[in-house]
Amino acid sequence: MTPADTGASTTVDAAASVSSSDAPDARDSRMAPGGPGYRRMSLALFLAGVATFALLYSTQALLPLISGDMGVTASDASWTVAAATGGLAVFVLPMSALSERFGRRTVMTASLAVAVTVGLLVPFAPSLPALVALRAVQGAALAGLPASATAYLAEEVTPRALVTAIGLFVAGNSVGGMSGRVITGWVAQEWGWRIAVGVVGVLAVACAVAFRLLLPAPKHFTPGSLRPRVLARTVRDHLANPLLRRLYAIGALFMTVFGGVYTVIGYRLAEAPFSLPQGLIGSIFLVYLVGTVAASTAGRLVGRLGRRGALYLGGGTTAAGLLLSLAPSLPLVLLGLVLITAGFFAGHAVASSAVGKTATHGRAQASALYQSAYYVGSSAGSTVGAVAFHSGGWTGTVGVGLLAVAGVVAITVLGSLAARRQAANAPARVFGLTR
């Protein structure tokens, strides 16, 4: 997936910040492009990203078929997505702590092993509760990947090559998230959703095996102790920071829109007046490529508009796409999805990159908290968006999305006001005065 679906972009800035102080050294034994192990490492983490996010969202494009097969509503079926992302949100912080004690490669290997094993069981789920439970376990297991991958790279790759290496991992996320949805759509059209999910499971097994065979053993990892008090203190410090709280909320709200739209869009396109086949519905997720471009331009947007200006633009673009998607015209609905996707990814990239810059210590935990908020938003959007669709149709889902965008704008306005107050108080502090 793109950085929007992986949360991986939230750790790029953090890892880069942690390693930016390292000076290049010809004697540096860490991996670098052209050096031993670098290509194997890059391919291994690319495949890990493919497996992780193909599994995480494997049921999203199949919800209409799951509803029909199990005789459940859209809101009920949406729990197959919400349970997986919710499990990841809950366990990403604990997994980051485990990787400090037991090693990055060990945690990533164990996470993938559990996730792919569950993935092979998912097609045989006899009921919706069983399917949701399996998906929750799968999401919890997958939390070990984003929690450990960037830490492994920060320790094993030279600083100059770090951003490129993380970019390859993010590319794997993007490819996995998109291809998983597209493949399941076309396979399900011919053989049903269970076979489609099974195909993704087999693909993930192949990626997991290749990952374990290719990934070089760590040479620079130093085990640490599990110190819950230190972790709790760091988390408390981050949550006490008003700017970080706003960024976490913005990430969650943007993902609420995105999760709701892409969980329900399959139902909308399967119904009249569109009545699209499952294969074409799955192909809708190719729109994610727009998000990749939008995320990559977020830095230039911030340079021109500032962080808050870029967030306003992302929110406005998302809202425009939501309104356009109400039209009973397939080209306009697709254009609306393009705008929603572009606005979401731009906003998410701005907010996530700001987390690493804002945190003065414990950047890995600050990024993990952002990921938690991000996937909580995904779970909430999947569930609430589907409930709104069940009760009010696509208009209800759009209404939920617009409320979330309004929340983004309101939080950004509060940030602007806080910045003005701080600037106004600065001269008084210089002279030892208060206001």
PDB file of C-alpha atoms in Angstrom, residues 241-371:
ATOM      1  CA  ASN A 241       1.961  17.481  23.850  1.00  0.00           C
ATOM      2  CA  PRO A 242      -0.969  19.480  22.371  1.00  0.00           C
ATOM      3  CA  LEU A 243       0.507  19.531  18.857  1.00  0.00           C
ATOM      4  CA  LEU A 244       1.068  15.768  18.821  1.00  0.00           C
ATOM      5  CA  ARG A 245      -2.477  15.207  20.064  1.00  0.00           C
ATOM      6  CA  ARG A 246      -3.800  17.326  17.215  1.00  0.00           C
ATOM      7  CA  LEU A 247      -1.695  15.435  14.670  1.00  0.00           C
ATOM      8  CA  TYR A 248      -2.913  12.080  16.003  1.00  0.00           C
ATOM      9  CA  ALA A 249      -6.518  13.247  15.780  1.00  0.00           C
ATOM     10  CA  ILE A 250      -6.028  14.569  12.242  1.00  0.00           C
ATOM     11  CA  GLY A 251      -4.536  11.252  11.110  1.00  0.00           C
ATOM     12  CA  ALA A 252      -7.428   9.332  12.664  1.00  0.00           C
ATOM     13  CA  LEU A 253     -10.069  11.600  11.097  1.00  0.00           C
ATOM     14  CA  PHE A 254      -8.531  11.489   7.624  1.00  0.00           C
ATOM     15  CA  MET A 255      -8.438   7.696   7.844  1.00  0.00           C
ATOM     16  CA  THR A 256     -12.047   7.633   9.050  1.00  0.00           C
ATOM     17  CA  VAL A 257     -13.030   9.178   5.722  1.00  0.00           C
ATOM     18  CA  PHE A 258     -10.824   6.882   3.693  1.00  0.00           C
ATOM     19  CA  GLY A 259     -11.753   3.706   5.547  1.00  0.00           C
ATOM     20  CA  GLY A 260     -15.465   4.445   5.272  1.00  0.00           C
ATOM     21  CA  VAL A 261     -15.386   5.302   1.577  1.00  0.00           C
ATOM     22  CA  TYR A 262     -13.354   2.313   0.432  1.00  0.00           C
ATOM     23  CA  THR A 263     -15.209  -0.136   2.671  1.00  0.00           C
ATOM     24  CA  VAL A 264     -18.587   0.865   1.241  1.00  0.00           C
ATOM     25  CA  ILE A 265     -17.743   1.828  -2.353  1.00  0.00           C
ATOM     26  CA  GLY A 266     -18.049  -1.793  -3.477  1.00  0.00           C
ATOM     27  CA  TYR A 267     -21.683  -1.890  -2.362  1.00  0.00           C
ATOM     28  CA  ARG A 268     -22.463   1.373  -4.140  1.00  0.00           C
ATOM     29  CA  LEU A 269     -20.916   0.235  -7.416  1.00  0.00           C
ATOM     30  CA  ALA A 270     -22.563  -3.204  -7.242  1.00  0.00           C
ATOM     31  CA  GLU A 271     -26.009  -1.615  -7.009  1.00  0.00           C
ATOM     32  CA  ALA A 272     -28.050   0.202  -9.665  1.00  0.00           C
ATOM     33  CA  PRO A 273     -27.461   2.373 -11.593  1.00  0.00           C
ATOM     34  CA  PHE A 274     -23.885   1.049 -11.906  1.00  0.00           C
ATOM     35  CA  SER A 275     -24.237  -2.731 -11.345  1.00  0.00           C
ATOM     36  CA  LEU A 276     -20.522  -3.372 -11.938  1.00  0.00           C
ATOM     37  CA  PRO A 277     -19.071  -6.923 -11.795  1.00  0.00           C
ATOM     38  CA  GLN A 278     -16.787  -7.825  -8.906  1.00  0.00           C
ATOM     39  CA  GLY A 279     -13.632  -7.722 -11.035  1.00  0.00           C
ATOM     40  CA  LEU A 280     -14.201  -4.115 -12.058  1.00  0.00           C
ATOM     41  CA  ILE A 281     -15.095  -3.162  -8.496  1.00  0.00           C
ATOM     42  CA  GLY A 282     -11.759  -4.581  -7.316  1.00  0.00           C
ATOM     43  CA  SER A 283      -9.959  -2.625 -10.026  1.00  0.00           C
ATOM     44  CA  ILE A 284     -11.290   0.611  -8.539  1.00  0.00           C
ATOM     45  CA  PHE A 285      -8.458   0.339  -6.032  1.00  0.00           C
ATOM     46  CA  LEU A 286      -6.013   1.239  -8.784  1.00  0.00           C
ATOM     47  CA  VAL A 287      -7.005   4.778  -7.828  1.00  0.00           C
ATOM     48  CA  TYR A 288      -4.497   4.312  -4.995  1.00  0.00           C
ATOM     49  CA  LEU A 289      -1.805   5.214  -7.512  1.00  0.00           C
ATOM     50  CA  VAL A 290      -3.128   8.775  -7.342  1.00  0.00           C
ATOM     51  CA  GLY A 291      -2.455   8.718  -3.635  1.00  0.00           C
ATOM     52  CA  THR A 292       1.146   7.711  -4.187  1.00  0.00           C
ATOM     53  CA  VAL A 293       1.657  10.801  -6.330  1.00  0.00           C
ATOM     54  CA  ALA A 294      -0.207  13.035  -3.851  1.00  0.00           C
ATOM     55  CA  ALA A 295       1.859  11.809  -0.923  1.00  0.00           C
ATOM     56  CA  SER A 296       5.101  12.374  -2.803  1.00  0.00           C
ATOM     57  CA  THR A 297       4.170  16.015  -3.475  1.00  0.00           C
ATOM     58  CA  ALA A 298       3.189  16.760   0.123  1.00  0.00           C
ATOM     59  CA  GLY A 299       6.625  18.203   0.873  1.00  0.00           C
ATOM     60  CA  ARG A 300       6.294  20.774  -1.902  1.00  0.00           C
ATOM     61  CA  LEU A 301       2.803  21.664  -0.678  1.00  0.00           C
ATOM     62  CA  VAL A 302       4.112  22.331   2.814  1.00  0.00           C
ATOM     63  CA  GLY A 303       6.917  24.441   1.334  1.00  0.00           C
ATOM     64  CA  ARG A 304       4.420  26.630  -0.501  1.00  0.00           C
ATOM     65  CA  LEU A 305       1.445  26.676   1.860  1.00  0.00           C
ATOM     66  CA  GLY A 306       2.861  25.740   5.244  1.00  0.00           C
ATOM     67  CA  ARG A 307       1.714  22.689   7.209  1.00  0.00           C
ATOM     68  CA  ARG A 308      -1.686  24.073   8.115  1.00  0.00           C
ATOM     69  CA  GLY A 309      -2.275  25.387   4.596  1.00  0.00           C
ATOM     70  CA  ALA A 310      -1.501  21.953   3.185  1.00  0.00           C
ATOM     71  CA  LEU A 311      -3.926  20.368   5.665  1.00  0.00           C
ATOM     72  CA  TYR A 312      -6.661  22.803   4.631  1.00  0.00           C
ATOM     73  CA  LEU A 313      -6.021  21.913   0.980  1.00  0.00           C
ATOM     74  CA  GLY A 314      -6.092  18.179   1.733  1.00  0.00           C
ATOM     75  CA  GLY A 315      -9.332  18.512   3.668  1.00  0.00           C
ATOM     76  CA  GLY A 316     -10.946  20.697   1.005  1.00  0.00           C
ATOM     77  CA  THR A 317      -9.968  18.309  -1.785  1.00  0.00           C
ATOM     78  CA  THR A 318     -11.354  15.359   0.172  1.00  0.00           C
ATOM     79  CA  ALA A 319     -14.629  17.170   0.840  1.00  0.00           C
ATOM     80  CA  ALA A 320     -14.980  18.109  -2.840  1.00  0.00           C
ATOM     81  CA  GLY A 321     -14.471  14.475  -3.794  1.00  0.00           C
ATOM     82  CA  LEU A 322     -17.098  13.316  -1.301  1.00  0.00           C
ATOM     83  CA  LEU A 323     -19.677  15.720  -2.707  1.00  0.00           C
ATOM     84  CA  LEU A 324     -18.828  14.802  -6.306  1.00  0.00           C
ATOM     85  CA  SER A 325     -19.238  11.100  -5.543  1.00  0.00           C
ATOM     86  CA  LEU A 326     -22.944  11.681  -4.845  1.00  0.00           C
ATOM     87  CA  ALA A 327     -23.597  12.080  -8.571  1.00  0.00           C
ATOM     88  CA  PRO A 328     -25.374   9.149 -10.301  1.00  0.00           C
ATOM     89  CA  SER A 329     -22.676   9.110 -12.973  1.00  0.00           C
ATOM     90  CA  LEU A 330     -19.818   6.596 -12.963  1.00  0.00           C
ATOM     91  CA  PRO A 331     -17.215   9.031 -14.403  1.00  0.00           C
ATOM     92  CA  LEU A 332     -18.108  11.602 -11.731  1.00  0.00           C
ATOM     93  CA  VAL A 333     -18.003   8.979  -8.976  1.00  0.00           C
ATOM     94  CA  LEU A 334     -14.546   7.912 -10.164  1.00  0.00           C
ATOM     95  CA  LEU A 335     -13.401  11.531 -10.284  1.00  0.00           C
ATOM     96  CA  GLY A 336     -14.727  11.936  -6.750  1.00  0.00           C
ATOM     97  CA  LEU A 337     -12.683   8.921  -5.639  1.00  0.00           C
ATOM     98  CA  VAL A 338      -9.595  10.440  -7.249  1.00  0.00           C
ATOM     99  CA  LEU A 339     -10.086  13.662  -5.276  1.00  0.00           C
ATOM    100  CA  ILE A 340     -10.834  11.821  -2.027  1.00  0.00           C
ATOM    101  CA  THR A 341      -7.738   9.692  -2.464  1.00  0.00           C
ATOM    102  CA  ALA A 342      -5.481  12.606  -3.370  1.00  0.00           C
ATOM    103  CA  GLY A 343      -6.749  14.753  -0.501  1.00  0.00           C
ATOM    104  CA  PHE A 344      -6.450  11.957   2.030  1.00  0.00           C
ATOM    105  CA  PHE A 345      -2.923  10.935   1.095  1.00  0.00           C
ATOM    106  CA  ALA A 346      -1.697  14.523   1.010  1.00  0.00           C
ATOM    107  CA  GLY A 347      -3.192  15.239   4.436  1.00  0.00           C
ATOM    108  CA  HIS A 348      -1.903  12.002   5.912  1.00  0.00           C
ATOM    109  CA  ALA A 349       1.608  12.593   4.570  1.00  0.00           C
ATOM    110  CA  VAL A 350       1.682  16.102   6.054  1.00  0.00           C
ATOM    111  CA  ALA A 351       0.413  15.009   9.465  1.00  0.00           C
ATOM    112  CA  SER A 352       2.576  11.897   9.728  1.00  0.00           C
ATOM    113  CA  SER A 353       5.785  13.664   8.733  1.00  0.00           C
ATOM    114  CA  ALA A 354       5.071  16.397  11.279  1.00  0.00           C
ATOM    115  CA  VAL A 355       4.990  13.830  14.096  1.00  0.00           C
ATOM    116  CA  GLY A 356       8.678  12.963  13.752  1.00  0.00           C
ATOM    117  CA  LYS A 357       9.613  16.629  13.581  1.00  0.00           C
ATOM    118  CA  THR A 358       7.537  17.541  16.613  1.00  0.00           C
ATOM    119  CA  ALA A 359       8.655  14.770  18.978  1.00  0.00           C
ATOM    120  CA  THR A 360      11.834  15.735  20.826  1.00  0.00           C
ATOM    121  CA  HIS A 361      12.458  12.236  22.201  1.00  0.00           C
ATOM    122  CA  GLY A 362      11.039   8.745  21.796  1.00  0.00           C
ATOM    123  CA  ARG A 363      10.338   9.334  18.116  1.00  0.00           C
ATOM    124  CA  ALA A 364       9.662   5.641  17.485  1.00  0.00           C
ATOM    125  CA  GLN A 365       6.940   5.661  20.132  1.00  0.00           C
ATOM    126  CA  ALA A 366       5.554   8.956  18.798  1.00  0.00           C
ATOM    127  CA  SER A 367       5.247   7.377  15.361  1.00  0.00           C
ATOM    128  CA  ALA A 368       3.752   4.191  16.811  1.00  0.00           C
ATOM    129  CA  LEU A 369       1.095   6.290  18.552  1.00  0.00           C
ATOM    130  CA  TYR A 370       0.302   7.951  15.228  1.00  0.00           C
ATOM    131  CA  GLN A 371      -0.058   4.544  13.615  1.00  0.00           C
TER     132      GLN A 371
END
